[in-house]
PDB file of C-alpha atoms and ligand atoms in Angstrom:
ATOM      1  CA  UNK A   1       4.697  37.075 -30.806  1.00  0.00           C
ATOM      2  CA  UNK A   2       8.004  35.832 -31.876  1.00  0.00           C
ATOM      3  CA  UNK A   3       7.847  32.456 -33.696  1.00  0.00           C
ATOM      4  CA  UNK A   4      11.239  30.093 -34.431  1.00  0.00           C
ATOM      5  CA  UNK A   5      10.508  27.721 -37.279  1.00  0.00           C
ATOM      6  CA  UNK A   6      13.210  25.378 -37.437  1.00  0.00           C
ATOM      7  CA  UNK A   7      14.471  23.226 -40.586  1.00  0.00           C
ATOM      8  CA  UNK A   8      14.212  19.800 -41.434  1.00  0.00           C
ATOM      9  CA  UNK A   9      16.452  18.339 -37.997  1.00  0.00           C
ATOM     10  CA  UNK A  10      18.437  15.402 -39.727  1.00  0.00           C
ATOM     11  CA  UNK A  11      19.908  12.726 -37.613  1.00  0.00           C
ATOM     12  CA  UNK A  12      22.307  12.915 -35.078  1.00  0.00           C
ATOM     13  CA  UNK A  13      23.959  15.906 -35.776  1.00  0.00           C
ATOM     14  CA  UNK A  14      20.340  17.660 -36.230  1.00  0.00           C
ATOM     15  CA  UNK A  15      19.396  16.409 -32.330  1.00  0.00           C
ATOM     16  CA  UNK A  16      22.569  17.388 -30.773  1.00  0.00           C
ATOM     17  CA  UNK A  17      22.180  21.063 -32.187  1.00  0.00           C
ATOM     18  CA  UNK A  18      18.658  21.463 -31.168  1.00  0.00           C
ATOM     19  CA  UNK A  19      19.330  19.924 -27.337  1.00  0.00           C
ATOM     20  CA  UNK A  20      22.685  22.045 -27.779  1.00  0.00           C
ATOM     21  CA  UNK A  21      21.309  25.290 -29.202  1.00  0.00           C
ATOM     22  CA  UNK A  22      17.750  25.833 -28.856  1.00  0.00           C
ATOM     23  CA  UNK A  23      17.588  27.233 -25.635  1.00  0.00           C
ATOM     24  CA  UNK A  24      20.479  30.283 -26.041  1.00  0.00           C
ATOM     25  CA  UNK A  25      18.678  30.979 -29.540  1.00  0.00           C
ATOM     26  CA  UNK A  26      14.631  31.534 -27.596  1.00  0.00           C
ATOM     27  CA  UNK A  27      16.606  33.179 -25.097  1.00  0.00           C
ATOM     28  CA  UNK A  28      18.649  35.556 -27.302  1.00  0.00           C
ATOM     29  CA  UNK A  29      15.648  36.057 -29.502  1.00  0.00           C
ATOM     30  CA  UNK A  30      12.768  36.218 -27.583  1.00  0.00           C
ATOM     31  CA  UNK A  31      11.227  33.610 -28.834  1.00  0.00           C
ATOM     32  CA  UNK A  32       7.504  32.376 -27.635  1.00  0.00           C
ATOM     33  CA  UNK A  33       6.908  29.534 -29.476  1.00  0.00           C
ATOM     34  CA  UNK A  34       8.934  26.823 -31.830  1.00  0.00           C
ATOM     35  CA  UNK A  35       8.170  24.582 -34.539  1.00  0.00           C
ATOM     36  CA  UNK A  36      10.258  22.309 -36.111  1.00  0.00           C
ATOM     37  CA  UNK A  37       9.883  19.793 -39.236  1.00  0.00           C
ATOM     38  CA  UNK A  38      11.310  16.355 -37.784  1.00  0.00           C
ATOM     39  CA  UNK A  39      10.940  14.054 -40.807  1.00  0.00           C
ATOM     40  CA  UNK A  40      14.489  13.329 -40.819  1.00  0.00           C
ATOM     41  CA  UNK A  41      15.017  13.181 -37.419  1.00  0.00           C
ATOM     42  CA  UNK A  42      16.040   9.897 -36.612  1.00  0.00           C
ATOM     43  CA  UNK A  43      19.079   8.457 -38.764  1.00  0.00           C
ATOM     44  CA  UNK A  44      17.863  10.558 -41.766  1.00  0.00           C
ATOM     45  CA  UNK A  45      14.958   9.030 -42.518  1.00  0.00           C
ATOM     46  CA  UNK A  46      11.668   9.203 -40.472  1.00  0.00           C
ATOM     47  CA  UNK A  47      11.245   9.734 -36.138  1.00  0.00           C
ATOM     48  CA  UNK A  48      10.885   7.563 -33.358  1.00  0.00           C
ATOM     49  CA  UNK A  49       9.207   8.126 -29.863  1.00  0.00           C
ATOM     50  CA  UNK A  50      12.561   8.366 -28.461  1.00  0.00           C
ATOM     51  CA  UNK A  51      13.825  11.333 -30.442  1.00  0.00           C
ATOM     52  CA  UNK A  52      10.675  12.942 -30.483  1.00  0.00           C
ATOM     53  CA  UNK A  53      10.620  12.732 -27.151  1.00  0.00           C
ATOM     54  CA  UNK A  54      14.082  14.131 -26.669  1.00  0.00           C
ATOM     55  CA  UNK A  55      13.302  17.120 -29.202  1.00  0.00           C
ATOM     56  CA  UNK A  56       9.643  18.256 -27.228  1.00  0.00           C
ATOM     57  CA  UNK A  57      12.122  18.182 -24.205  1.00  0.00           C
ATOM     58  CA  UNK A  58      14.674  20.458 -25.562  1.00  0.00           C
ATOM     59  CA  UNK A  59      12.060  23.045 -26.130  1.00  0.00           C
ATOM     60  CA  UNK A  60      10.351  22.105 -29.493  1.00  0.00           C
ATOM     61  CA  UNK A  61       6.559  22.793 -29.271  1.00  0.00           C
ATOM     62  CA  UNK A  62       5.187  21.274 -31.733  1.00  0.00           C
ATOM     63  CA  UNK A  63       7.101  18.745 -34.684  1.00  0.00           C
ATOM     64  CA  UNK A  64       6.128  18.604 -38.274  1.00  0.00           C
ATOM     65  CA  UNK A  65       6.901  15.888 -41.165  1.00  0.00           C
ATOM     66  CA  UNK A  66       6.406  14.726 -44.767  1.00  0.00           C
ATOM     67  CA  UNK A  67       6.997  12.305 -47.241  1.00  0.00           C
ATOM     68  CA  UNK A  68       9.244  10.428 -44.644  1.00  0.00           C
ATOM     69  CA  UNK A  69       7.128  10.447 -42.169  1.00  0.00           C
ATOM     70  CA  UNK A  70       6.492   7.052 -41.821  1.00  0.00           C
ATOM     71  CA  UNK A  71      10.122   5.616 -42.005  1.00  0.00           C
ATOM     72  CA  UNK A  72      10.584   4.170 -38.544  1.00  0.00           C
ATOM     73  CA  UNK A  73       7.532   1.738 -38.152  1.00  0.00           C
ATOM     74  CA  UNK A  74       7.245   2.456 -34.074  1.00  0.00           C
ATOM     75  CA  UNK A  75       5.733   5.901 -36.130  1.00  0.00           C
ATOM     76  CA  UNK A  76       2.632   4.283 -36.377  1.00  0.00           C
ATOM     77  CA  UNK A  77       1.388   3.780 -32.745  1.00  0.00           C
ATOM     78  CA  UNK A  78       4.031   6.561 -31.326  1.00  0.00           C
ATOM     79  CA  UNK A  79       1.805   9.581 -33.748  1.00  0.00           C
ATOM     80  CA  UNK A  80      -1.353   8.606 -32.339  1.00  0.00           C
ATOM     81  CA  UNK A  81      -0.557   8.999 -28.349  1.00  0.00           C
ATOM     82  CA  UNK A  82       1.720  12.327 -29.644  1.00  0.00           C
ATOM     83  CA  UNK A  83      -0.899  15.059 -30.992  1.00  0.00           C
ATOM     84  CA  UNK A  84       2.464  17.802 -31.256  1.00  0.00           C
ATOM     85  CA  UNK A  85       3.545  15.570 -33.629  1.00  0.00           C
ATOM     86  CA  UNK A  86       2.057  16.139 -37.370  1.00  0.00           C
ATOM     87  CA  UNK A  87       1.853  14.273 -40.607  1.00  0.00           C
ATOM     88  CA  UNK A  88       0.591  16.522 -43.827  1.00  0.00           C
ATOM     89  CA  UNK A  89      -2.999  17.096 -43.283  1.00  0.00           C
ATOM     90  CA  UNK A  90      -3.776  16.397 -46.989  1.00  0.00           C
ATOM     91  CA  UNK A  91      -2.407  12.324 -47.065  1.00  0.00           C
ATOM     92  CA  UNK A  92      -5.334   9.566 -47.190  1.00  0.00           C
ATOM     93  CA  UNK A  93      -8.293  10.174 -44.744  1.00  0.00           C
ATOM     94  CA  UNK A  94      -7.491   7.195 -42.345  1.00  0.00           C
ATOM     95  CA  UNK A  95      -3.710   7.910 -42.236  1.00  0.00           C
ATOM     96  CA  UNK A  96      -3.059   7.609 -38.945  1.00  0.00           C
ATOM     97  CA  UNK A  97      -1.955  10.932 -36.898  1.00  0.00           C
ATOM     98  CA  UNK A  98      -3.635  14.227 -37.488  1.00  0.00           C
ATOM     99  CA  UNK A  99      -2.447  17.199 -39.597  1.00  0.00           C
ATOM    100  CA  UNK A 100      -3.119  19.898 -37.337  1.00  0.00           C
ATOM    101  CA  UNK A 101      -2.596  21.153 -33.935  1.00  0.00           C
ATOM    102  CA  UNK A 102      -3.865  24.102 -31.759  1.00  0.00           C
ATOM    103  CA  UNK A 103      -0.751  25.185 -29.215  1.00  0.00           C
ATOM    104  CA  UNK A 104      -0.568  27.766 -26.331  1.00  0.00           C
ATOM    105  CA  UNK A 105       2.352  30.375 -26.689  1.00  0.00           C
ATOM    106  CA  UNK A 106       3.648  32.056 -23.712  1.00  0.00           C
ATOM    107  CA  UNK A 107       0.697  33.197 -22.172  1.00  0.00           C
ATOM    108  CA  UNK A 108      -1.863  30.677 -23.196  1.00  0.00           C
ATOM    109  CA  UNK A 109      -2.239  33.038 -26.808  1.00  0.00           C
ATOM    110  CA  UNK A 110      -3.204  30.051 -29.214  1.00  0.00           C
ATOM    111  CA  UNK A 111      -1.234  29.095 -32.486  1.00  0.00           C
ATOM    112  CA  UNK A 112      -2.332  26.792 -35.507  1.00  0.00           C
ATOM    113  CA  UNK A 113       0.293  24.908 -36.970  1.00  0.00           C
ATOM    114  CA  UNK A 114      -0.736  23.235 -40.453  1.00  0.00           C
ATOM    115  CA  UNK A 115       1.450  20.739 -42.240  1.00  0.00           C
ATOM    116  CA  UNK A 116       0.862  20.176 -45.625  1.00  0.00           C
ATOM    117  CA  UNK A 117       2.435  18.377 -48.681  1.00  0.00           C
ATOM    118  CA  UNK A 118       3.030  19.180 -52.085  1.00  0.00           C
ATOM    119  CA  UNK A 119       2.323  16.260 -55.386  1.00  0.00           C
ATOM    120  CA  UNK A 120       5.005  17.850 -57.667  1.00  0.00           C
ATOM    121  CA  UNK A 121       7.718  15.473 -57.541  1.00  0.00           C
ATOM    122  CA  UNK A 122       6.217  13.749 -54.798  1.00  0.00           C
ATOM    123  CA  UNK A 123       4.282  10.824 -53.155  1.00  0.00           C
ATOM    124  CA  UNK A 124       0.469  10.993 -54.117  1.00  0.00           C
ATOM    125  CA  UNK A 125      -1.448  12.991 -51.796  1.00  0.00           C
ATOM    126  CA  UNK A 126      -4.333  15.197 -52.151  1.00  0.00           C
ATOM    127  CA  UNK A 127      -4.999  18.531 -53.449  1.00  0.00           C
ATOM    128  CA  UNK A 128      -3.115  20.902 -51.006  1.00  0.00           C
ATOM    129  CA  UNK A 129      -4.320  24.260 -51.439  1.00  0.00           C
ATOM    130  CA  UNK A 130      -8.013  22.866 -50.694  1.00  0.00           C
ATOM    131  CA  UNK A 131      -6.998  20.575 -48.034  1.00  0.00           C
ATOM    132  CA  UNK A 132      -5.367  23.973 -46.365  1.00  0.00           C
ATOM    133  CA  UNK A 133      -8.797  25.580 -47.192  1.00  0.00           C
ATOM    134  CA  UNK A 134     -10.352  23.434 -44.583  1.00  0.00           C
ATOM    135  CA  UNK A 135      -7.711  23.113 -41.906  1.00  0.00           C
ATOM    136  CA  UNK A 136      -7.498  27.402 -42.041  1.00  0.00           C
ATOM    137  CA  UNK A 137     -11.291  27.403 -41.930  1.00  0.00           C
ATOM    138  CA  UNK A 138     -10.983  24.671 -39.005  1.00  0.00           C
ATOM    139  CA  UNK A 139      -8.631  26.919 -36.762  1.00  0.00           C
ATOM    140  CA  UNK A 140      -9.418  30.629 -37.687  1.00  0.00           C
ATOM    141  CA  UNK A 141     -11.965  31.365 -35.193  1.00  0.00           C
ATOM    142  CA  UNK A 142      -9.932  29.878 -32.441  1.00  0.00           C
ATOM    143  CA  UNK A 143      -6.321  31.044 -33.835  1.00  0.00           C
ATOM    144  CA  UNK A 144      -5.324  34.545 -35.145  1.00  0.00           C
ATOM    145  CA  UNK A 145      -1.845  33.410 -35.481  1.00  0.00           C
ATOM    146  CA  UNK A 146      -1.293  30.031 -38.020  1.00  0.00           C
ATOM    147  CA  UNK A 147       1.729  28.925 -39.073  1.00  0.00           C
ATOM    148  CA  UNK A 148       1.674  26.350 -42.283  1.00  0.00           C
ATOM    149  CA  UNK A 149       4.634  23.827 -43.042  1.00  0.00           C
ATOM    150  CA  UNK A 150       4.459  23.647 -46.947  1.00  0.00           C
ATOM    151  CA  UNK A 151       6.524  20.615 -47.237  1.00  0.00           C
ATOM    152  CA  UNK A 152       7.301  19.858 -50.808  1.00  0.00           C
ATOM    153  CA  UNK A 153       9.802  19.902 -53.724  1.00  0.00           C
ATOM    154  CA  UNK A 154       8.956  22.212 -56.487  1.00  0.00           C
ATOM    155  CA  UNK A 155       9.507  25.972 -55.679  1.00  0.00           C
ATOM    156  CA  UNK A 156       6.802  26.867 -58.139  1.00  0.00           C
ATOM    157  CA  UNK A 157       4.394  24.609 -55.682  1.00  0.00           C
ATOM    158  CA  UNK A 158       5.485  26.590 -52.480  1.00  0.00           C
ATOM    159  CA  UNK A 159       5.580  29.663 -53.795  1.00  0.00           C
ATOM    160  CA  UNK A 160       2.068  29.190 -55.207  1.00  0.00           C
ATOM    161  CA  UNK A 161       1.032  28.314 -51.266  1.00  0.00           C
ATOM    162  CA  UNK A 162       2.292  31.352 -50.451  1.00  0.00           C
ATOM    163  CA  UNK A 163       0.788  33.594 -52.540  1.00  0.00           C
ATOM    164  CA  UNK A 164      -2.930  31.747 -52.162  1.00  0.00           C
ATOM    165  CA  UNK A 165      -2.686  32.056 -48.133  1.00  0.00           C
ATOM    166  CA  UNK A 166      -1.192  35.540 -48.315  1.00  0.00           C
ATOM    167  CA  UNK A 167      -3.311  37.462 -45.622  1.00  0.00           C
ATOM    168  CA  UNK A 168      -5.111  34.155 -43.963  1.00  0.00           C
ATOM    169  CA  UNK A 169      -2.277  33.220 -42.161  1.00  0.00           C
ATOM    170  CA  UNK A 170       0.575  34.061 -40.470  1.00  0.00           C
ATOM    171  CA  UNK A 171       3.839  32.383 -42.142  1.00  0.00           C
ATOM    172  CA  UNK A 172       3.718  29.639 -45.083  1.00  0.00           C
ATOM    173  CA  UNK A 173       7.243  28.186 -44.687  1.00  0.00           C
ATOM    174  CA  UNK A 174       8.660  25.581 -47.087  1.00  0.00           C
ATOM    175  CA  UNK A 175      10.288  22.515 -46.014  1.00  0.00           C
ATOM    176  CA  UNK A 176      11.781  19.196 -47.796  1.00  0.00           C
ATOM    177  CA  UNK A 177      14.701  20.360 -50.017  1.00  0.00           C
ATOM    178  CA  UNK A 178      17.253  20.973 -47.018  1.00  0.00           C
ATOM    179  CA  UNK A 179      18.378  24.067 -49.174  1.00  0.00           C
ATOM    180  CA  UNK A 180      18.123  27.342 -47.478  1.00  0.00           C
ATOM    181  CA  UNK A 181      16.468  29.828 -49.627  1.00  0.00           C
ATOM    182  CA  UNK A 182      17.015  33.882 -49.900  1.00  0.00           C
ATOM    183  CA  UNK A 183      13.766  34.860 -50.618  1.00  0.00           C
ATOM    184  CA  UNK A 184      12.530  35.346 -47.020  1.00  0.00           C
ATOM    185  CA  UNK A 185       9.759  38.151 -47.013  1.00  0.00           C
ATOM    186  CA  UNK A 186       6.671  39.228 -46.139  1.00  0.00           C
ATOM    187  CA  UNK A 187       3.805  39.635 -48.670  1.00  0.00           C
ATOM    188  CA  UNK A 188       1.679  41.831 -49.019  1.00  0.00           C
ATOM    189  CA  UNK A 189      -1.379  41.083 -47.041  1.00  0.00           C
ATOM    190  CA  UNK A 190       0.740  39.989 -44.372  1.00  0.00           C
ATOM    191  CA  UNK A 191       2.075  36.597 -44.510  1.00  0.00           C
ATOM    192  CA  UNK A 192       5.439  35.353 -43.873  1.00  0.00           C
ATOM    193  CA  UNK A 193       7.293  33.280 -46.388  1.00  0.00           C
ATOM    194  CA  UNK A 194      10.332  31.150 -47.364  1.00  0.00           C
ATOM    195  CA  UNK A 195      10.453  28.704 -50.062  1.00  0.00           C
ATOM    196  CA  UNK A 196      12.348  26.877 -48.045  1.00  0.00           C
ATOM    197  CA  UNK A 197      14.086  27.262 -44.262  1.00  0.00           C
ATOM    198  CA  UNK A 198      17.305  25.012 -44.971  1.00  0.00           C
ATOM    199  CA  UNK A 199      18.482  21.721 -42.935  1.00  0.00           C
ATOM    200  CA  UNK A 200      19.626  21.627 -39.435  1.00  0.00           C
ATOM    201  CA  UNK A 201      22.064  18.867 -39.725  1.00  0.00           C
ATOM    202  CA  UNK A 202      25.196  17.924 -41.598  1.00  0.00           C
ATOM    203  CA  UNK A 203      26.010  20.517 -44.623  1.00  0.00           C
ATOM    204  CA  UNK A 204      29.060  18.267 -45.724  1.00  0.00           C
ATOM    205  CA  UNK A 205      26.573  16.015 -47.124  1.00  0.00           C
ATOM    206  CA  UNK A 206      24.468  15.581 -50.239  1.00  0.00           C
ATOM    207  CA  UNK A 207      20.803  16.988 -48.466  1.00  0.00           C
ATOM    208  CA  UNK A 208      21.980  15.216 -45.344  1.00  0.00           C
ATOM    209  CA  UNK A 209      23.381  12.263 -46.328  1.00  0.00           C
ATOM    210  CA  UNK A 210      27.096  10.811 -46.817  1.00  0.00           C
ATOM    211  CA  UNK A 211      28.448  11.795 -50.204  1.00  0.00           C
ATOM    212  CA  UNK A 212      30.245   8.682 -51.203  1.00  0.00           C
ATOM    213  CA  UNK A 213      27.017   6.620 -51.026  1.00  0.00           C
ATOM    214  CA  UNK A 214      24.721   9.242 -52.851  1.00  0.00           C
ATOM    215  CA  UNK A 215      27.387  10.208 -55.688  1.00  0.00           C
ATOM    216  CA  UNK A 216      27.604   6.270 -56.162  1.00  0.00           C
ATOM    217  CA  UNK A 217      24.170   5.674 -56.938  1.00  0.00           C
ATOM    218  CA  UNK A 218      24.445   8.769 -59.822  1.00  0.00           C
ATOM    219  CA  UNK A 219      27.281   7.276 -60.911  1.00  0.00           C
ATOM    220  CA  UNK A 220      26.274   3.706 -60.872  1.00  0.00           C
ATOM    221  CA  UNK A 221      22.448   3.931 -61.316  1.00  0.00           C
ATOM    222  CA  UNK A 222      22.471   1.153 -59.019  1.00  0.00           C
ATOM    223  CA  UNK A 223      20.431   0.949 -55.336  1.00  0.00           C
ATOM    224  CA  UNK A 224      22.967   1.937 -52.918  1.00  0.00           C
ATOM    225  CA  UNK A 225      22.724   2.395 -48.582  1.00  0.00           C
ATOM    226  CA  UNK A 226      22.712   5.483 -47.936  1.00  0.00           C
ATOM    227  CA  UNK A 227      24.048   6.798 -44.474  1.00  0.00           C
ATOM    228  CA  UNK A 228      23.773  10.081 -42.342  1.00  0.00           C
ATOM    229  CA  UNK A 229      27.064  11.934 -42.618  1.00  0.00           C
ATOM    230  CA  UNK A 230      28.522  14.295 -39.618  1.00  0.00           C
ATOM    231  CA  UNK A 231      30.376  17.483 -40.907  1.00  0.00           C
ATOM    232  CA  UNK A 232      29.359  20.909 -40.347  1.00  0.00           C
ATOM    233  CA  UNK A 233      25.855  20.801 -38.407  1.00  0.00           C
ATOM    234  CA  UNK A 234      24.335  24.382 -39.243  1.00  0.00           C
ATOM    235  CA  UNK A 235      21.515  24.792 -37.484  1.00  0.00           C
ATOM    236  CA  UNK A 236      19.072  26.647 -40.156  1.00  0.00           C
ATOM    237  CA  UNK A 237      15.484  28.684 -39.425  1.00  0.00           C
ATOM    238  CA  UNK A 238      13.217  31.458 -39.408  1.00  0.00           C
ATOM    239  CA  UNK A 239      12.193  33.682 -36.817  1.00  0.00           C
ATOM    240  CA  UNK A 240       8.579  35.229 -37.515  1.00  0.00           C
ATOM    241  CA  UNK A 241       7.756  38.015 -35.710  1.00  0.00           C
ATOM    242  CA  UNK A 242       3.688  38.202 -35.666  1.00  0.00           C
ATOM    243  CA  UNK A 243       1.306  40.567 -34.449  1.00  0.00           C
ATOM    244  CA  UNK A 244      -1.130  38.598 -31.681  1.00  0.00           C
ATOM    245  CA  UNK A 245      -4.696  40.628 -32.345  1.00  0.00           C
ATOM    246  CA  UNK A 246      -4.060  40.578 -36.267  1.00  0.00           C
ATOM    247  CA  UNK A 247      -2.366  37.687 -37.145  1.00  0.00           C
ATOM    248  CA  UNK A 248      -0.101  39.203 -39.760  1.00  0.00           C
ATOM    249  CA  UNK A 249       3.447  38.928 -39.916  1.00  0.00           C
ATOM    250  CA  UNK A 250       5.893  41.940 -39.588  1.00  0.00           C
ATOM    251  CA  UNK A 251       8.953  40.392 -40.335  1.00  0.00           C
ATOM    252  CA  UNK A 252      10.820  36.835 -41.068  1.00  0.00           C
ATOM    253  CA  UNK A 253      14.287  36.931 -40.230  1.00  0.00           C
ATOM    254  CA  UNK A 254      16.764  33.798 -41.502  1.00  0.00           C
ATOM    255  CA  UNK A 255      19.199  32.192 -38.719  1.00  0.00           C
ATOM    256  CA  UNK A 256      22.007  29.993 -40.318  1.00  0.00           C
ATOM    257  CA  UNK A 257      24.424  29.116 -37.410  1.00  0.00           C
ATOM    258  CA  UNK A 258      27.600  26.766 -37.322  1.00  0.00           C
ATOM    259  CA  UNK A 259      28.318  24.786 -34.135  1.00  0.00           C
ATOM    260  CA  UNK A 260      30.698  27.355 -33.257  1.00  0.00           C
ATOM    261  CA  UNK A 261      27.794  29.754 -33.364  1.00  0.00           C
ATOM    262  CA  UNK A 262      25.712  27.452 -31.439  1.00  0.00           C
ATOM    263  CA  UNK A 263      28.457  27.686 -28.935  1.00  0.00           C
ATOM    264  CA  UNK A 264      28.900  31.236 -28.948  1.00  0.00           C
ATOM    265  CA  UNK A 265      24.874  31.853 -28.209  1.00  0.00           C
ATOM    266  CA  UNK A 266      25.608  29.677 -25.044  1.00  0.00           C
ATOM    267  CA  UNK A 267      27.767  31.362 -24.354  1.00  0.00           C
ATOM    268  CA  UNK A 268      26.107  34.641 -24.544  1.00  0.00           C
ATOM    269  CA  UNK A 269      22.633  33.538 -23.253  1.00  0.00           C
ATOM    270  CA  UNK A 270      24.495  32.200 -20.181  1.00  0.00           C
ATOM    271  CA  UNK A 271      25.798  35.945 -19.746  1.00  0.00           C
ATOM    272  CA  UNK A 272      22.746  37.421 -20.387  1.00  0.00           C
ATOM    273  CA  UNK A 273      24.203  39.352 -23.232  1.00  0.00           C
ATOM    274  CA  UNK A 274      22.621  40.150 -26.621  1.00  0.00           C
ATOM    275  CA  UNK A 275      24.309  38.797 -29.985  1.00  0.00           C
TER     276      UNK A 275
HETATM  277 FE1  FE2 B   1      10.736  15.393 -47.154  1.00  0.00          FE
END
């Protein structure tokens, strides 16, 4: 099975090159199944029905969050009716939305996807590694392959995920910095890993947003509104290719693509040619 984990979408400019992109890069790739972390989704900060919406239609299969998650108040009543739609598993028991969802690949073969949040440098939440102790446990008779969204700051924290799921799941990919990391690989036991996949959205930016506003508020100390900015979309992700009856990964492969790309892989998916 051939999994496409996509990272943090950010506003506009995320949206246009998932609708845009998504479906030359499953075809190109083979791709069965795709998860995406959607936090930032609408105007950099948070999702709303409507863009969620739009993003399952484009071909996402199931959408994963964070810290952000509940930016856009219509959140609240849109996460309950949406069960592809995540919030970390390990925030207050009550917290509206689930954590968790069982999905059907190509050919009904079910996947786990786990989204979980790290407390260094980040909103109070519980323990992670023991709340992914019991969503694992949850899912692991039903689900060989499990993919976990490690959504958090510190790269000591993610790393650490990694190397405590290493051979119970599939892939423990990092989310939340928008930075694209080089230390894709799989461990030993078998898991994928990246500390973290990168942004798809605006790289002219300061992690997505407009510079101006953002080097203000270092410069000034003082609150400042902060907008999405536009240059260079890159669409950034993994591709984990898993083994169905084992669960392990075999390899995790980073995609970083420009808009140009983008079009190119239309381009080429529409001619049925390999890139
Ligand atoms: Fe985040």
């Amino acid at each position: 099975m051939r999994i496409l984990f996509i990272g943090d979408v950010f506003g506009r400019p995320g949206r246009d090159l998932v609708r845009r992109g998504l479906a030359a890069l499953t075809a190109l790739h083979d791709i069965d199944l795709v998860v995406a972390n959607v936090e930032n989704a609408s105007a950099g900060a948070g999702i709303t029905r409507e863009s969620g919406e739009a993003l399952l239609d484009a071909g996402i299969d199931v959408m994963t969050t964070g810290n952000h998650v509940w930016d856009k108040r219509e959140v609240l009543t849109y996460i309950g009716a949406e069960p592809r739609l995540l919030r970390p598993v390990n925030m207050a028991p009550g917290a509206p939305g689930r954590g968790t969802f069982v999905t059907r690949a190509v050919g009904g073969r079910p996947v786990g996807v786990i989204n979980v949040m790290g407390r260094v440098f980040m909103p109070p939440v519980d323990n992670p590694f023991l709340a992914v102790d019991a969503a694992v446990a949850a899912m692991a008779a039903e689900c060989r392959i499990i993919i976990v969204d490690m959504h958090a700051e510190a790269s000591a924290e993610k790393i650490a995920m990694g190397w405590y799921l290493d051979g119970r799941v599939t892939a423990v990919v990092g989310t939340h910095t928008h930075v694209q990391t080089a230390d894709a690989r799989v461990l030993p036991r078998g898991t994928a890993y990246i500390t973290d996949t990168g942004m798809t959205g605006p790289h002219d930016s300061i992690i997505g947003m407009a510079r101006e506003a953002v080097l203000n508020r270092f410069l000034t100390g003082l609150p400042t509104r902060m907008e999405p900015a536009s240059d260079n979309p890159r669409l950034q992700a993994v591709i984990i290719e898993a083994d169905d009856q084992t669960g392990r990964a075999a390899t995790i492969e980073r995609i970083d693509w420009s808009a140009d790309d983008v079009s190119q892989a239309r381009g080429a998916a529409d001619n049925g040619e390999p890139v």
